[in-house]
Each structure stands twice: as C-alpha cells, then as structure tokens.
Amino acid sequence: MTWSFFATFPDTPTMPDTDDRYWLERAIELSRSCPPSATAFSVGAIIVGDGEILATGYSRETDPHDHAEEVALAKLPPRDPRLRNAVIYTSLEPCSKRASRPRTCTERILAAGIPRVVLAWREPSIFVDCEGAELLGAAGVEVVEMPSLAEQVKDINAHLLTDRTD
C-alpha cells in the first residue's frame, strides 16, 4: 500500500521531522546564489538521502533558463537508486508549466522517483498558474509545505513582487 498526502505543518519544535526545517533553510540560503532576473524566481533546491546531500542546485546556476530542481537532478545519474528514498527540499513549489524547456520540474521529480517534496512557498501566479504540489500529491508523492519559511523566500524574490499580490 502506498500512502500519499498533502500536508501543511506548522513549524514547531514538535514537528515530526525536525530535519525538514534545517534542510529547507539550507535550500532557501542557496537561492541567494541565483543571478538576478526580472522574469524568473530565485530558487534553491537540495536533494537529501539518508541524511546526506546528494545534489544541490539553484536557478540559473549553469544556464539562464535553469530551474533549481532541474539543476540538482541533472547532477545525479538517471535512475539513481538513492532517489527512491530521497527528499527534495525546494524554496519554491516545483513548476508545472514551462515555456523555456520541454519538461517541468514536477515531471522531472516524478520521473526520478523521489517520494517526498518539502517546500516553503507556493508559486504565486505572476508568470504561470502553478499546480506542482497538486500534481505531485496526486501522483503519490508526499508534499509538505512549511509556510512559516515563506517570508524568507518572498524577501529574496521581492523584486518580482513589487505592486503585486500573491
């Protein structure tokens, strides 16, 4: 039997997996490395397996069109068996629509077989209407949102949020 659910947890010391906050804060910090862009969010992603970092990535790390999850996944061999028990921590919800590449980050996560995604902030509809969390959850991936860390992600992306609501 496969269990899947979409959960929003308050970030409290009694949270079941205290490592989630630690790793997600590292992903948020990584997003500060992104070259600035007026047309894309600054996002950081860390893939963790068995308590160790398997790969990291941030938006525009190697190409102006790179997404953080895409970069991190590209650093690992396809079908890496460690991904079956891994978690991807991403500062922003994985994309579900994309103009610059044929595959979305949501599709890449599903193809990699990563069973758990932890994110800080749902992507606002500035560029696209994102449904990454819903699509991942519907496919059986456990999705955990930590909204108390969203303000940090919003601050990093403040240049995109001026005069906009989310």
CSV table of N, CA, C and O in Angstrom, one decimal, residues 25-98:
chain,number,residue,atom,x,y,z
A,25,GLU,N,15.8,25.4,5.1
A,25,GLU,CA,16.5,26.6,5.3
A,25,GLU,C,17.8,26.7,4.5
A,25,GLU,O,18.2,27.7,4.0
A,26,ARG,N,18.5,25.5,4.4
A,26,ARG,CA,19.7,25.5,3.5
A,26,ARG,C,19.3,25.7,2.1
A,26,ARG,O,20.1,26.4,1.3
A,27,ALA,N,18.2,25.2,1.6
A,27,ALA,CA,17.8,25.4,0.2
A,27,ALA,C,17.4,26.9,0.0
A,27,ALA,O,17.8,27.5,-1.0
A,28,ILE,N,16.8,27.5,1.0
A,28,ILE,CA,16.5,28.9,0.9
A,28,ILE,C,17.8,29.8,0.8
A,28,ILE,O,17.9,30.7,0.0
A,29,GLU,N,18.7,29.4,1.6
A,29,GLU,CA,20.0,30.1,1.6
A,29,GLU,C,20.7,30.0,0.2
A,29,GLU,O,21.3,30.9,-0.3
A,30,LEU,N,20.6,28.8,-0.3
A,30,LEU,CA,21.2,28.5,-1.6
A,30,LEU,C,20.6,29.4,-2.7
A,30,LEU,O,21.2,29.8,-3.7
A,31,SER,N,19.3,29.7,-2.6
A,31,SER,CA,18.6,30.5,-3.6
A,31,SER,C,19.2,32.0,-3.7
A,31,SER,O,19.0,32.6,-4.7
A,32,ARG,N,19.9,32.4,-2.6
A,32,ARG,CA,20.6,33.7,-2.7
A,32,ARG,C,21.7,33.7,-3.7
A,32,ARG,O,22.2,34.8,-4.0
A,33,SER,N,22.1,32.6,-4.2
A,33,SER,CA,23.2,32.5,-5.1
A,33,SER,C,22.7,32.7,-6.6
A,33,SER,O,23.6,32.8,-7.5
A,34,CYS,N,21.4,32.8,-6.8
A,34,CYS,CA,20.9,32.9,-8.1
A,34,CYS,C,21.2,34.3,-8.7
A,34,CYS,O,21.1,35.3,-8.1
A,35,PRO,N,21.7,34.3,-10.0
A,35,PRO,CA,21.8,35.6,-10.7
A,35,PRO,C,20.5,36.2,-10.8
A,35,PRO,O,19.5,35.6,-11.0
A,36,PRO,N,20.4,37.5,-10.6
A,36,PRO,CA,19.1,38.2,-10.6
A,36,PRO,C,18.4,38.1,-12.0
A,36,PRO,O,19.0,38.0,-13.0
A,37,SER,N,17.1,38.1,-11.9
A,37,SER,CA,16.3,38.0,-13.1
A,37,SER,C,14.9,38.7,-12.9
A,37,SER,O,14.4,38.6,-11.8
A,38,ALA,N,14.5,39.5,-13.9
A,38,ALA,CA,13.2,40.2,-13.8
A,38,ALA,C,12.1,39.3,-14.3
A,38,ALA,O,10.9,39.6,-14.2
A,39,THR,N,12.4,38.1,-14.8
A,39,THR,CA,11.4,37.2,-15.4
A,39,THR,C,11.4,35.8,-14.7
A,39,THR,O,10.7,34.9,-15.3
A,40,ALA,N,12.1,35.6,-13.6
A,40,ALA,CA,12.1,34.3,-13.0
A,40,ALA,C,12.4,34.4,-11.5
A,40,ALA,O,13.2,35.3,-11.1
A,41,PHE,N,11.9,33.5,-10.8
A,41,PHE,CA,12.1,33.4,-9.3
A,41,PHE,C,13.6,32.9,-9.0
A,41,PHE,O,14.1,32.2,-9.8
A,42,SER,N,14.1,33.3,-7.9
A,42,SER,CA,15.3,32.8,-7.4
A,42,SER,C,14.9,31.6,-6.4
A,42,SER,O,14.2,31.8,-5.4
A,43,VAL,N,15.4,30.4,-6.8
A,43,VAL,CA,15.0,29.2,-6.1
A,43,VAL,C,16.2,28.4,-5.8
A,43,VAL,O,17.2,28.3,-6.6
A,44,GLY,N,16.3,27.7,-4.6
A,44,GLY,CA,17.3,26.8,-4.2
A,44,GLY,C,16.7,25.4,-4.0
A,44,GLY,O,15.5,25.4,-3.5
A,45,ALA,N,17.4,24.4,-4.3
A,45,ALA,CA,16.9,23.0,-4.1
A,45,ALA,C,18.1,22.1,-3.6
A,45,ALA,O,19.2,22.3,-4.1
A,46,ILE,N,17.8,21.3,-2.7
A,46,ILE,CA,18.7,20.3,-2.1
A,46,ILE,C,18.0,18.9,-2.1
A,46,ILE,O,16.9,18.8,-1.6
A,47,ILE,N,18.7,17.9,-2.7
A,47,ILE,CA,18.2,16.6,-2.6
A,47,ILE,C,19.0,15.9,-1.5
A,47,ILE,O,20.2,15.8,-1.5
A,48,VAL,N,18.3,15.3,-0.6
A,48,VAL,CA,18.9,14.6,0.6
A,48,VAL,C,18.4,13.2,0.6
A,48,VAL,O,17.2,12.9,0.5
A,49,GLY,N,19.4,12.3,0.8
A,49,GLY,CA,19.1,10.9,1.0
A,49,GLY,C,19.9,10.3,2.2
A,49,GLY,O,21.1,10.6,2.3
A,50,ASP,N,19.2,9.6,3.1
A,50,ASP,CA,19.8,9.1,4.2
A,50,ASP,C,20.7,10.1,5.0
A,50,ASP,O,21.8,9.8,5.5
A,51,GLY,N,20.1,11.3,5.1
A,51,GLY,CA,20.8,12.3,5.9
A,51,GLY,C,22.0,13.0,5.3
A,51,GLY,O,22.6,13.8,5.9
A,52,GLU,N,22.2,12.7,4.0
A,52,GLU,CA,23.4,13.4,3.3
A,52,GLU,C,22.9,14.0,2.1
A,52,GLU,O,22.0,13.6,1.4
A,53,ILE,N,23.6,15.1,1.7
A,53,ILE,CA,23.3,15.8,0.5
A,53,ILE,C,23.7,15.0,-0.7
A,53,ILE,O,24.9,14.6,-0.8
A,54,LEU,N,22.8,14.7,-1.6
A,54,LEU,CA,23.1,14.0,-2.8
A,54,LEU,C,23.4,15.0,-4.0
A,54,LEU,O,24.2,14.7,-4.8
A,55,ALA,N,22.7,16.1,-4.0
A,55,ALA,CA,22.9,17.2,-5.0
A,55,ALA,C,22.2,18.5,-4.6
A,55,ALA,O,21.3,18.5,-3.8
A,56,THR,N,22.7,19.5,-5.1
A,56,THR,CA,22.1,20.9,-4.9
A,56,THR,C,22.0,21.6,-6.2
A,56,THR,O,22.7,21.2,-7.2
A,57,GLY,N,21.1,22.6,-6.2
A,57,GLY,CA,21.0,23.4,-7.4
A,57,GLY,C,20.3,24.7,-7.1
A,57,GLY,O,19.6,24.8,-6.1
A,58,TYR,N,20.5,25.7,-7.9
A,58,TYR,CA,19.8,26.9,-7.8
A,58,TYR,C,19.5,27.4,-9.2
A,58,TYR,O,20.1,27.1,-10.2
A,59,SER,N,18.5,28.3,-9.3
A,59,SER,CA,18.0,28.8,-10.5
A,59,SER,C,19.1,29.5,-11.2
A,59,SER,O,19.9,30.3,-10.6
A,60,ARG,N,19.2,29.3,-12.5
A,60,ARG,CA,20.2,29.9,-13.4
A,60,ARG,C,21.7,29.6,-13.0
A,60,ARG,O,22.6,30.3,-13.4
A,61,GLU,N,21.9,28.5,-12.4
A,61,GLU,CA,23.2,28.1,-11.9
A,61,GLU,C,24.2,27.9,-13.1
A,61,GLU,O,25.3,28.3,-13.1
A,62,THR,N,23.7,27.2,-14.2
A,62,THR,CA,24.6,26.9,-15.3
A,62,THR,C,24.0,27.5,-16.6
A,62,THR,O,24.7,27.4,-17.6
A,63,ASP,N,22.8,27.9,-16.6
A,63,ASP,CA,22.1,28.4,-17.8
A,63,ASP,C,21.0,29.4,-17.4
A,63,ASP,O,20.4,29.2,-16.4
A,64,PRO,N,20.8,30.5,-18.2
A,64,PRO,CA,19.8,31.4,-17.8
A,64,PRO,C,18.4,30.8,-17.6
A,64,PRO,O,17.5,31.4,-17.0
A,65,HIS,N,18.1,29.7,-18.2
A,65,HIS,CA,16.8,29.0,-18.1
A,65,HIS,C,16.7,27.9,-17.1
A,65,HIS,O,15.6,27.3,-17.0
A,66,ASP,N,17.8,27.6,-16.4
A,66,ASP,CA,17.8,26.5,-15.4
A,66,ASP,C,16.9,26.8,-14.2
A,66,ASP,O,16.9,27.9,-13.7
A,67,HIS,N,16.2,25.8,-13.8
A,67,HIS,CA,15.4,25.8,-12.5
A,67,HIS,C,16.2,25.0,-11.5
A,67,HIS,O,17.0,24.1,-11.9
A,68,ALA,N,16.0,25.4,-10.3
A,68,ALA,CA,16.8,24.8,-9.2
A,68,ALA,C,16.7,23.2,-9.1
A,68,ALA,O,17.7,22.5,-9.0
A,69,GLU,N,15.5,22.7,-9.2
A,69,GLU,CA,15.3,21.3,-9.1
A,69,GLU,C,15.9,20.6,-10.3
A,69,GLU,O,16.5,19.5,-10.2
A,70,GLU,N,15.8,21.2,-11.5
A,70,GLU,CA,16.4,20.7,-12.7
A,70,GLU,C,17.9,20.5,-12.6
A,70,GLU,O,18.5,19.5,-12.9
A,71,VAL,N,18.5,21.6,-12.0
A,71,VAL,CA,20.0,21.6,-11.9
A,71,VAL,C,20.4,20.5,-10.9
A,71,VAL,O,21.3,19.7,-11.2
A,72,ALA,N,19.7,20.4,-9.8
A,72,ALA,CA,20.1,19.4,-8.8
A,72,ALA,C,19.9,18.0,-9.4
A,72,ALA,O,20.8,17.1,-9.2
A,73,LEU,N,18.8,17.7,-10.0
A,73,LEU,CA,18.6,16.4,-10.6
A,73,LEU,C,19.6,16.0,-11.7
A,73,LEU,O,20.0,14.9,-11.8
A,74,ALA,N,20.0,17.0,-12.4
A,74,ALA,CA,21.0,16.8,-13.5
A,74,ALA,C,22.4,16.4,-13.0
A,74,ALA,O,23.2,15.8,-13.7
A,75,LYS,N,22.6,16.7,-11.7
A,75,LYS,CA,23.9,16.3,-11.1
A,75,LYS,C,24.0,14.8,-10.7
A,75,LYS,O,25.0,14.4,-10.2
A,76,LEU,N,22.9,14.1,-10.8
A,76,LEU,CA,22.8,12.7,-10.4
A,76,LEU,C,22.6,11.9,-11.6
A,76,LEU,O,22.0,12.3,-12.6
A,77,PRO,N,23.0,10.6,-11.6
A,77,PRO,CA,22.8,9.7,-12.7
A,77,PRO,C,21.3,9.4,-12.8
A,77,PRO,O,20.6,9.3,-11.8
A,78,PRO,N,20.8,9.3,-14.0
A,78,PRO,CA,19.4,8.9,-14.2
A,78,PRO,C,19.1,7.6,-13.4
A,78,PRO,O,19.9,6.7,-13.4
A,79,ARG,N,17.9,7.5,-12.8
A,79,ARG,CA,17.5,6.3,-12.1
A,79,ARG,C,18.5,6.0,-11.0
A,79,ARG,O,18.6,4.8,-10.6
A,80,ASP,N,19.1,6.9,-10.4
A,80,ASP,CA,20.0,6.7,-9.2
A,80,ASP,C,19.1,6.1,-8.1
A,80,ASP,O,18.1,6.6,-7.7
A,81,PRO,N,19.5,4.9,-7.7
A,81,PRO,CA,18.7,4.2,-6.7
A,81,PRO,C,18.5,4.9,-5.4
A,81,PRO,O,17.5,4.7,-4.6
A,82,ARG,N,19.4,5.9,-5.0
A,82,ARG,CA,19.2,6.6,-3.8
A,82,ARG,C,18.0,7.6,-3.8
A,82,ARG,O,17.5,7.9,-2.8
A,83,LEU,N,17.6,7.9,-5.0
A,83,LEU,CA,16.4,8.8,-5.2
A,83,LEU,C,15.1,8.2,-4.7
A,83,LEU,O,14.2,8.9,-4.3
A,84,ARG,N,15.0,6.9,-4.6
A,84,ARG,CA,13.8,6.2,-4.2
A,84,ARG,C,13.5,6.5,-2.7
A,84,ARG,O,12.4,6.3,-2.3
A,85,ASN,N,14.5,6.9,-2.0
A,85,ASN,CA,14.3,7.2,-0.6
A,85,ASN,C,14.7,8.6,-0.2
A,85,ASN,O,14.9,9.0,0.9
A,86,ALA,N,14.8,9.5,-1.2
A,86,ALA,CA,15.3,10.8,-1.0
A,86,ALA,C,14.2,11.8,-0.8
A,86,ALA,O,13.0,11.5,-1.0
A,87,VAL,N,14.5,13.0,-0.4
A,87,VAL,CA,13.6,14.1,-0.3
A,87,VAL,C,14.3,15.3,-1.0
A,87,VAL,O,15.5,15.5,-1.0
A,88,ILE,N,13.4,16.0,-1.8
A,88,ILE,CA,13.9,17.2,-2.4
A,88,ILE,C,13.3,18.4,-1.6
A,88,ILE,O,12.1,18.5,-1.4
A,89,TYR,N,14.2,19.3,-1.2
A,89,TYR,CA,13.8,20.5,-0.5
A,89,TYR,C,14.0,21.6,-1.4
A,89,TYR,O,15.0,21.8,-2.0
A,90,THR,N,12.9,22.4,-1.6
A,90,THR,CA,12.9,23.5,-2.6
A,90,THR,C,12.2,24.7,-2.0
A,90,THR,O,11.2,24.6,-1.4
A,91,SER,N,12.9,25.8,-2.2
A,91,SER,CA,12.3,27.0,-1.6
A,91,SER,C,11.0,27.4,-2.2
A,91,SER,O,10.2,28.1,-1.6
A,92,LEU,N,10.7,27.1,-3.5
A,92,LEU,CA,9.5,27.4,-4.2
A,92,LEU,C,8.9,26.1,-4.8
A,92,LEU,O,9.6,25.2,-5.2
A,93,GLU,N,7.6,26.1,-4.8
A,93,GLU,CA,6.9,24.9,-5.4
A,93,GLU,C,7.5,24.6,-6.8
A,93,GLU,O,7.7,25.5,-7.6
A,94,PRO,N,7.7,23.3,-7.0
A,94,PRO,CA,8.2,22.9,-8.3
A,94,PRO,C,7.3,23.3,-9.5
A,94,PRO,O,6.0,23.2,-9.3
A,95,CYS,N,7.8,23.8,-10.6
A,95,CYS,CA,7.0,24.2,-11.7
A,95,CYS,C,6.2,23.1,-12.3
A,95,CYS,O,6.6,21.9,-12.3
A,96,SER,N,5.0,23.5,-12.8
A,96,SER,CA,4.2,22.5,-13.5
A,96,SER,C,3.9,23.0,-15.0
A,96,SER,O,3.3,22.2,-15.7
A,97,LYS,N,4.3,24.2,-15.3
A,97,LYS,CA,4.2,24.7,-16.6
A,97,LYS,C,5.5,25.4,-16.9
A,97,LYS,O,6.1,26.1,-16.0
A,98,ARG,N,5.9,25.3,-18.2
A,98,ARG,CA,7.2,25.9,-18.5
A,98,ARG,C,7.3,26.3,-20.0
A,98,ARG,O,6.9,25.5,-20.8
